[in-house]
Coordinates of C-alpha atoms in Angstrom, one line a residue:
Chain A
M276 CA 22.1 -22.9 35.8
N277 CA 21.3 -24.7 32.5
Y278 CA 22.7 -23.6 29.2
Y279 CA 21.2 -24.1 25.8
S280 CA 22.5 -24.2 22.2
E281 CA 21.0 -22.2 19.3
K282 CA 19.2 -25.4 18.2
D283 CA 17.7 -25.8 21.7
I284 CA 16.4 -22.3 21.6
R285 CA 14.9 -22.8 18.2
D286 CA 13.1 -25.9 19.5
I287 CA 11.9 -24.1 22.6
V288 CA 10.6 -21.2 20.6
A289 CA 8.9 -23.6 18.2
K290 CA 7.2 -25.2 21.2
V291 CA 6.1 -21.9 22.7
V292 CA 4.5 -20.5 19.5
N293 CA 2.7 -21.9 16.5
S294 CA 5.4 -22.2 13.9
S295 CA 3.2 -22.3 10.9
L296 CA 3.2 -19.1 8.8
G297 CA -0.1 -17.7 7.8
E298 CA -2.0 -21.0 8.1
A299 CA -5.1 -20.6 10.3
P300 CA -6.8 -23.5 12.1
A301 CA -9.4 -25.1 9.9
V302 CA -11.7 -26.2 12.7
K303 CA -13.8 -24.3 15.2
G304 CA -12.5 -24.7 18.7
N305 CA -11.1 -23.4 21.8
A306 CA -8.6 -20.7 20.9
S307 CA -7.5 -20.1 24.5
G308 CA -6.7 -23.8 24.9
G309 CA -8.3 -23.8 28.3
G310 CA -11.8 -23.2 29.6
E311 CA -15.2 -24.3 28.3
G312 CA -16.0 -21.0 26.6
I313 CA -18.2 -18.1 27.4
L314 CA -21.9 -17.8 26.7
V315 CA -22.6 -15.5 23.7
E316 CA -25.7 -13.3 23.7
V317 CA -26.7 -11.4 20.6
S318 CA -28.4 -8.0 21.2
A319 CA -30.9 -6.8 18.7
R320 CA -31.4 -3.0 18.4
H321 CA -32.9 -1.6 21.6
V322 CA -33.4 1.5 23.7
H323 CA -32.8 2.4 27.3
L324 CA -34.9 5.3 28.7
T325 CA -34.8 7.7 31.6
V326 CA -37.9 7.8 33.9
E327 CA -38.6 11.3 32.5
D328 CA -38.5 10.0 28.9
V329 CA -40.7 7.0 29.8
E330 CA -43.3 9.4 31.1
T331 CA -43.1 11.5 27.9
L332 CA -43.3 8.5 25.6
F333 CA -45.9 6.4 27.6
G334 CA -47.8 8.8 29.9
K335 CA -47.4 10.6 33.3
G336 CA -46.4 8.2 36.1
Y337 CA -45.8 5.3 33.6
R338 CA -43.1 2.8 34.4
L339 CA -41.6 0.0 32.2
T340 CA -43.2 -3.4 32.7
P341 CA -41.0 -6.6 32.6
K342 CA -41.8 -9.1 29.8
K343 CA -38.7 -11.3 30.3
M344 CA -35.7 -11.1 32.6
L345 CA -32.3 -10.9 30.9
S346 CA -29.1 -12.6 32.0
Q347 CA -27.6 -9.5 33.8
P348 CA -29.1 -9.3 37.3
G349 CA -32.1 -6.9 37.4
E350 CA -32.2 -6.2 33.6
F351 CA -35.3 -7.0 31.7
L352 CA -36.9 -6.8 28.3
S353 CA -40.0 -4.6 28.7
N354 CA -43.5 -4.9 27.1
E355 CA -43.0 -1.4 25.7
R356 CA -42.0 -0.7 22.2
V357 CA -40.9 2.5 20.4
R358 CA -40.4 3.7 16.9
L359 CA -37.0 5.3 15.8
V360 CA -37.2 7.9 13.1
T361 CA -34.6 9.8 11.1
D362 CA -35.0 11.9 8.0
K363 CA -33.8 8.9 5.9
G364 CA -35.8 6.1 7.5
F365 CA -37.5 4.5 10.5
M366 CA -37.6 1.3 12.6
Q367 CA -40.7 0.3 14.3
N368 CA -41.4 -2.1 17.2
V369 CA -38.0 -1.5 18.8
A370 CA -37.4 -3.1 22.1
V371 CA -37.1 -1.1 25.3
L372 CA -34.9 -2.6 28.1
G373 CA -35.5 -1.9 31.7
P374 CA -35.2 -0.8 34.4
E375 CA -35.1 3.0 33.6
R376 CA -31.6 4.5 33.4
K377 CA -29.9 7.8 34.2
R378 CA -29.5 8.6 30.5
T379 CA -31.5 7.6 27.4
Q380 CA -29.5 5.4 25.0
V381 CA -30.3 3.8 21.6
E382 CA -28.2 0.8 20.6
L383 CA -28.1 0.0 16.8
S384 CA -26.0 -2.2 14.6
A385 CA -23.9 -0.7 11.8
T386 CA -26.5 -2.2 9.4
D387 CA -29.3 -0.3 11.2
A388 CA -27.4 2.9 11.2
K389 CA -26.8 2.7 7.5
S390 CA -30.5 1.9 6.9
L391 CA -31.4 5.0 9.0
G392 CA -28.8 7.0 7.1
I393 CA -27.0 8.3 10.2
N394 CA -23.4 8.2 11.4
V395 CA -23.2 6.5 14.8
P396 CA -20.0 5.8 16.7
V397 CA -18.9 2.5 18.2
R398 CA -19.0 3.0 21.9
L399 CA -19.4 1.4 25.3
S400 CA -22.8 1.7 27.0
G401 CA -23.0 5.1 28.8
D402 CA -20.2 6.8 26.7
L403 CA -22.5 9.1 24.8
D404 CA -20.8 12.4 24.3
G405 CA -20.8 13.2 20.5
S406 CA -23.0 10.2 19.7
G407 CA -26.0 10.3 17.3
D408 CA -29.3 12.0 17.7
M409 CA -32.7 10.2 17.4
L410 CA -36.4 10.9 17.3
I411 CA -38.0 8.3 19.5
I412 CA -41.8 7.9 19.3
G413 CA -44.0 6.2 21.9
K414 CA -47.7 5.6 22.4
E415 CA -48.3 8.9 24.1
G416 CA -45.6 11.2 22.9
S417 CA -42.1 11.6 21.3
I418 CA -38.7 12.9 22.3
N419 CA -35.9 14.3 20.1
A420 CA -33.1 12.7 22.0
K421 CA -29.7 14.3 21.5
E422 CA -26.4 12.3 21.7
C423 CA -28.0 9.0 22.5
A424 CA -27.3 6.6 19.6
I425 CA -24.4 4.3 19.5
I426 CA -23.2 1.0 18.0
A427 CA -22.5 -1.0 21.1
Q428 CA -18.9 -2.1 21.4
A429 CA -18.7 -5.8 22.0
H430 CA -18.1 -6.6 25.7
I431 CA -18.0 -9.4 28.2
H432 CA -19.9 -9.1 31.5
M433 CA -18.1 -10.9 34.3
T434 CA -17.8 -11.1 38.0
T435 CA -14.7 -10.3 39.9
E436 CA -14.2 -14.1 40.3
D437 CA -14.4 -14.6 36.5
A438 CA -11.9 -11.8 36.1
Q439 CA -9.5 -13.6 38.3
T440 CA -10.0 -16.9 36.4
Y441 CA -9.4 -15.2 33.1
Q442 CA -6.6 -13.0 34.5
V443 CA -8.2 -9.8 33.1
K444 CA -9.1 -6.4 34.5
D445 CA -12.2 -4.2 34.3
G446 CA -12.0 -2.1 31.1
Q447 CA -9.3 -4.3 29.5
R448 CA -9.4 -4.7 25.7
L449 CA -9.5 -8.4 24.7
S450 CA -9.3 -10.3 21.5
V451 CA -12.1 -12.8 21.6
Q452 CA -12.8 -15.7 19.2
L453 CA -16.4 -16.6 18.3
A454 CA -15.8 -20.3 17.9
S455 CA -18.5 -21.0 15.3
D456 CA -18.4 -22.7 11.9
R457 CA -17.3 -19.4 10.5
P458 CA -14.9 -18.3 13.2
V459 CA -14.1 -14.6 13.8
V460 CA -11.9 -12.9 16.3
L461 CA -13.3 -9.6 17.5
E462 CA -10.6 -7.2 18.8
N463 CA -11.2 -4.4 21.3
V464 CA -13.7 -6.4 23.2
I465 CA -14.1 -4.8 26.6
A466 CA -14.1 -6.7 29.9
R467 CA -16.9 -5.3 32.2
V468 CA -16.2 -6.6 35.7
K469 CA -18.7 -6.2 38.5
D470 CA -19.6 -7.7 41.8
K471 CA -21.3 -11.1 41.7
S472 CA -24.6 -9.6 42.5
K473 CA -24.5 -7.4 39.5
A474 CA -22.9 -9.5 36.8
F475 CA -23.4 -12.8 35.0
L476 CA -20.7 -14.2 32.7
A477 CA -21.8 -13.5 29.1
M478 CA -20.4 -11.9 26.0
H479 CA -22.7 -9.3 24.3
I480 CA -22.4 -8.7 20.5
D481 CA -24.7 -7.3 17.9
F482 CA -26.3 -8.9 14.9
D483 CA -23.7 -7.8 12.5
E484 CA -21.0 -9.5 14.5
A485 CA -23.2 -12.5 15.1
N486 CA -24.0 -12.9 11.4
A487 CA -20.5 -12.3 10.3
A488 CA -19.6 -15.4 12.4
C489 CA -22.8 -17.3 11.8
V490 CA -23.3 -17.5 15.5
N491 CA -25.9 -19.9 16.7
D492 CA -27.3 -20.9 20.1
G493 CA -24.4 -23.2 21.0
T494 CA -21.6 -20.9 19.9
K495 CA -19.1 -20.1 22.7
A496 CA -16.6 -17.3 22.9
F497 CA -12.9 -17.8 23.9
I498 CA -10.6 -15.1 25.1
V499 CA -7.4 -15.2 22.9
K500 CA -4.3 -15.1 25.0
R501 CA -1.1 -13.8 23.5
W502 CA 2.0 -15.6 24.8
Chain B
M247 CA 28.5 -22.5 18.9
N248 CA 26.8 -19.9 21.3
Y249 CA 25.2 -21.0 24.5
Y250 CA 22.4 -19.2 26.4
S251 CA 21.1 -19.1 29.9
E252 CA 17.5 -19.5 31.0
K253 CA 17.2 -15.8 31.2
D254 CA 18.6 -15.3 27.7
I255 CA 15.9 -17.7 26.4
R256 CA 13.1 -16.0 28.2
D257 CA 14.3 -12.7 26.7
I258 CA 14.5 -14.3 23.2
V259 CA 11.0 -15.8 23.6
A260 CA 9.7 -12.5 24.8
K261 CA 11.1 -10.8 21.7
V262 CA 9.7 -13.4 19.3
V263 CA 6.2 -13.3 20.6
N264 CA 4.0 -10.7 22.2
S265 CA 4.4 -11.3 25.9
S266 CA 1.2 -9.5 27.0
L267 CA -1.6 -11.8 28.2
G268 CA -5.0 -11.2 26.7
E269 CA -4.4 -7.5 26.0
A270 CA -5.3 -6.7 22.4
P271 CA -3.9 -3.8 20.5
A272 CA -6.1 -0.7 20.9
V273 CA -5.5 0.9 17.5
K274 CA -6.2 -0.2 14.0
G275 CA -3.1 -1.1 12.2
N276 CA -0.9 -3.5 10.2
A277 CA -1.3 -6.8 11.9
S278 CA 1.3 -8.5 9.7
G279 CA 3.9 -5.9 10.4
G280 CA 4.9 -5.7 6.8
G281 CA 3.1 -4.6 3.6
E282 CA 0.7 -1.8 2.8
G283 CA -2.4 -3.9 3.2
I284 CA -4.8 -5.5 0.7
L285 CA -7.8 -3.7 -0.9
V286 CA -11.1 -4.8 0.6
E287 CA -14.1 -5.1 -1.6
V288 CA -17.6 -5.7 -0.1
S289 CA -20.0 -7.9 -2.1
A290 CA -23.7 -7.3 -1.9
R291 CA -26.1 -10.1 -2.6
H292 CA -25.8 -11.2 -6.2
V293 CA -26.4 -13.9 -8.8
H294 CA -24.3 -15.7 -11.4
L295 CA -26.3 -17.3 -14.2
T296 CA -25.7 -19.9 -16.9
V297 CA -26.4 -18.9 -20.6
E298 CA -29.4 -21.2 -20.5
D299 CA -30.8 -19.6 -17.3
V300 CA -30.2 -16.1 -18.8
E301 CA -32.3 -17.1 -21.8
T302 CA -35.1 -18.4 -19.5
L303 CA -35.1 -15.3 -17.4
F304 CA -34.6 -12.6 -20.1
G305 CA -35.6 -14.2 -23.4
K306 CA -34.3 -16.5 -26.1
G307 CA -30.8 -15.4 -27.4
Y308 CA -30.4 -12.8 -24.6
R309 CA -27.0 -12.2 -23.1
L310 CA -26.0 -10.2 -20.0
T311 CA -25.0 -6.6 -20.8
P312 CA -22.1 -4.9 -18.8
K313 CA -22.9 -1.9 -16.7
K314 CA -19.6 -1.6 -14.8
M315 CA -16.4 -3.7 -15.0
L316 CA -15.3 -5.2 -11.6
S317 CA -11.8 -5.6 -10.3
Q318 CA -11.3 -9.2 -11.3
P319 CA -10.4 -9.3 -15.0
G320 CA -13.4 -9.8 -17.3
E321 CA -16.0 -9.8 -14.5
F322 CA -18.8 -7.2 -14.7
L323 CA -21.9 -6.0 -13.0
S324 CA -24.7 -6.3 -15.5
N325 CA -27.7 -4.1 -16.2
E326 CA -30.0 -7.1 -15.5
R327 CA -31.7 -7.6 -12.2
V328 CA -33.7 -10.5 -10.7
R329 CA -36.0 -11.2 -7.9
L330 CA -35.3 -13.9 -5.4
V331 CA -38.2 -15.7 -3.8
T332 CA -38.7 -18.2 -1.0
D333 CA -41.8 -19.2 0.9
K334 CA -40.8 -16.9 3.7
G335 CA -39.8 -13.7 1.8
F336 CA -38.3 -12.1 -1.3
M337 CA -35.6 -9.7 -2.4
Q338 CA -36.0 -7.6 -5.4
N339 CA -33.6 -5.7 -7.7
V340 CA -30.8 -8.3 -7.0
A341 CA -27.6 -7.7 -9.1
V342 CA -26.6 -10.2 -11.7
L343 CA -22.8 -10.5 -12.4
G344 CA -21.4 -11.4 -15.8
P345 CA -20.2 -13.1 -17.8
E346 CA -22.4 -16.1 -17.8
R347 CA -21.0 -19.1 -15.9
K348 CA -21.2 -22.9 -16.1
R349 CA -23.5 -23.1 -13.1
T350 CA -26.1 -20.7 -11.6
Q351 CA -25.2 -19.4 -8.2
V352 CA -26.9 -17.1 -5.7
E353 CA -24.6 -15.4 -3.1
L354 CA -26.3 -14.1 0.1
S355 CA -25.2 -12.8 3.5
A356 CA -26.3 -14.6 6.6
T357 CA -28.6 -11.7 7.3
D358 CA -30.2 -12.1 3.8
A359 CA -30.6 -15.9 4.4
K360 CA -32.4 -15.3 7.7
S361 CA -34.7 -12.7 6.2
L362 CA -35.5 -15.2 3.4
G363 CA -36.0 -17.9 6.1
I364 CA -33.6 -20.4 4.5
N365 CA -30.6 -22.4 5.6
V366 CA -27.6 -21.6 3.4
P367 CA -24.1 -23.0 3.9
V368 CA -20.9 -20.9 4.0
R369 CA -19.0 -22.0 0.8
L370 CA -16.5 -21.0 -1.7
S371 CA -17.8 -20.0 -5.1
G372 CA -18.6 -23.0 -7.2
D373 CA -18.9 -25.5 -4.3
L374 CA -22.6 -25.9 -4.6
D375 CA -23.4 -29.6 -3.7
G376 CA -26.0 -29.5 -0.9
S377 CA -26.4 -25.7 -1.0
G378 CA -29.8 -23.9 -0.9
D379 CA -32.6 -23.8 -3.5
M380 CA -34.0 -20.6 -4.8
L381 CA -36.8 -19.4 -7.1
I382 CA -35.2 -16.7 -9.4
I383 CA -37.6 -14.4 -11.4
G384 CA -36.5 -12.3 -14.4
K385 CA -38.4 -10.1 -16.8
E386 CA -39.4 -12.9 -19.1
G387 CA -39.5 -16.0 -17.0
S388 CA -38.4 -17.8 -13.8
I389 CA -36.3 -20.7 -12.7
N390 CA -36.5 -22.9 -9.7
A391 CA -32.8 -23.3 -9.2
K392 CA -31.7 -26.3 -7.1
E393 CA -28.5 -26.2 -5.0
C394 CA -27.4 -22.7 -6.0
A395 CA -27.5 -20.5 -2.8
I396 CA -24.5 -20.0 -0.6
I397 CA -23.0 -17.5 1.8
A398 CA -19.7 -16.7 0.2
Q399 CA -16.7 -17.7 2.2
A400 CA -14.3 -14.7 2.5
H401 CA -11.4 -15.0 0.1
I402 CA -8.5 -13.1 -1.3
H403 CA -7.9 -13.0 -5.1
M404 CA -4.2 -12.8 -5.9
T405 CA -1.8 -13.4 -8.7
T406 CA 1.0 -16.0 -8.5
E407 CA 3.4 -13.1 -7.8
D408 CA 1.3 -11.9 -4.9
A409 CA 1.2 -15.5 -3.5
Q410 CA 5.0 -15.5 -3.6
T411 CA 5.1 -12.1 -1.8
Y412 CA 2.7 -13.3 0.9
Q413 CA 4.2 -16.8 1.0
V414 CA 0.8 -18.5 0.7
K415 CA -0.6 -21.2 -1.6
D416 CA -3.8 -21.4 -3.6
G417 CA -6.6 -22.7 -1.4
Q418 CA -4.7 -22.0 1.9
R419 CA -6.8 -20.9 4.8
L420 CA -5.6 -17.5 6.2
S421 CA -6.4 -15.4 9.2
V422 CA -7.0 -11.9 8.0
Q423 CA -7.4 -8.7 10.0
L424 CA -9.8 -6.0 8.7
A425 CA -7.8 -3.0 10.0
S426 CA -10.7 -0.7 10.6
D427 CA -11.8 1.4 13.6
R428 CA -13.6 -1.8 14.8
P429 CA -11.0 -4.4 13.9
V430 CA -11.9 -8.0 13.3
V431 CA -9.9 -11.0 12.3
L432 CA -11.7 -13.4 9.9
E433 CA -10.4 -16.9 10.1
N434 CA -10.7 -19.5 7.3
V435 CA -10.2 -16.8 4.6
I436 CA -9.2 -18.7 1.4
A437 CA -6.4 -17.6 -0.9
R438 CA -7.5 -17.9 -4.5
V439 CA -4.4 -17.7 -6.7
K440 CA -4.5 -17.3 -10.4
D441 CA -2.4 -16.2 -13.3
K442 CA -1.8 -12.4 -13.5
S443 CA -4.2 -12.1 -16.5
K444 CA -7.1 -13.6 -14.4
A445 CA -6.6 -12.1 -10.9
F446 CA -6.3 -8.7 -9.2
L447 CA -5.2 -8.5 -5.6
A448 CA -8.4 -7.9 -3.5
M449 CA -10.2 -9.4 -0.5
H450 CA -13.8 -10.1 -1.0
I451 CA -16.2 -10.1 2.0
D452 CA -19.9 -9.7 2.4
F453 CA -21.9 -7.0 4.2
D454 CA -22.2 -8.9 7.5
E455 CA -18.4 -9.1 7.7
A456 CA -18.0 -5.5 6.5
N457 CA -20.6 -4.1 9.0
A458 CA -19.2 -6.2 11.9
A459 CA -15.9 -4.4 11.3
C460 CA -17.4 -1.1 10.2
V461 CA -15.3 -1.3 7.0
N462 CA -15.1 1.9 4.9
D463 CA -13.5 2.8 1.6
G464 CA -10.1 3.1 3.0
T465 CA -10.0 -0.1 5.1
K466 CA -7.2 -2.4 4.3
A467 CA -6.8 -6.1 5.1
F468 CA -3.7 -7.7 6.5
I469 CA -2.8 -11.4 6.5
V470 CA -2.0 -12.4 10.1
K471 CA 1.2 -14.5 10.2
R472 CA 1.7 -16.9 13.1
W473 CA 5.4 -17.1 14.2

């Protein structure tokens, strides 16, 4: 067995951790020291609808029509648009994502929520109990949707293989650096791990987070590991 | 002199640093483990003007009039308002801060810059070479201000005593946690250290950063120390 002196230990500790106090790295870069970074996709405000709500908003028997496929398998931006209305304001021409879901959900940024004058919780997709209400207006009708509006919690979609590579588990909270010219570390980013057929490696953030970090097309995300 | 085994060293290293891999803290809190946190103030878009530009915009001999004093000694929100115009858009009713300065400066968020359709660099106040141009319109006239528009880099105003407490130097880049319900660490936050008569301890961020972290009135900032 090897034995070490106090000084040896100080040297080892200094090697293991960054010994500078309070001084942050000046340059953008790879916070995890390893991989090539994760694709960052910025979500604008959008709506997911049930089949029933699609019919109320666009007409009996109507189904959402794909305009553009998104990175997550099967998901698409539809040609349909809705208007969101509160007693304080409205937003028009809001994107509807397909396919239809089991529950109607409105995803806003904090900036949107303020401009609409409503309190909306930060939540993962699908976690809607106690979330905000919203009047949604379509071409053929409107719905007064209860508990549907959230600010989407930042998350990383990944396959089970990616999860192994990054050594993370489904649902795990991660600290993730947006390695832009104005770098920001988002805490409480959730790993969403699915089978390869249902997931594509990408981090999803909203426009507040993107603008706070001045994210552009080339910006990558790096999971911050704590040693 | 004491001597330690491999296991002792592993235990010491584990105590010095957080040994969890990639798992971020779930709760908001005091990232630096020490103080009570720093006041966070959110700056909306605003303009600083020279005496000359004040006269052009509001009339010969005109001076800015204080509406409300700000936290930094001598600084105030004025009663005056301007309109900012680009070829892509405009913003009206924009705040003018006083007193008059040596150089005219427009501070926008990245969201504002996008909405105005212009490229604006992230800079510290006063660092204007190569920054954006802006048409500024007042009650009595307008100016086509060259190299005046920036996205303000997040910073912490502090006294020399505060700088001693936090063990930081003027101009030092810091990582700072906004300890909100949606915690975010901003990197490259600049310490701006001044004499007690000219500074009041407060972190200044813009609305993109505030909304990305869902900052509210009670949110405190904590300088993240790297051990």
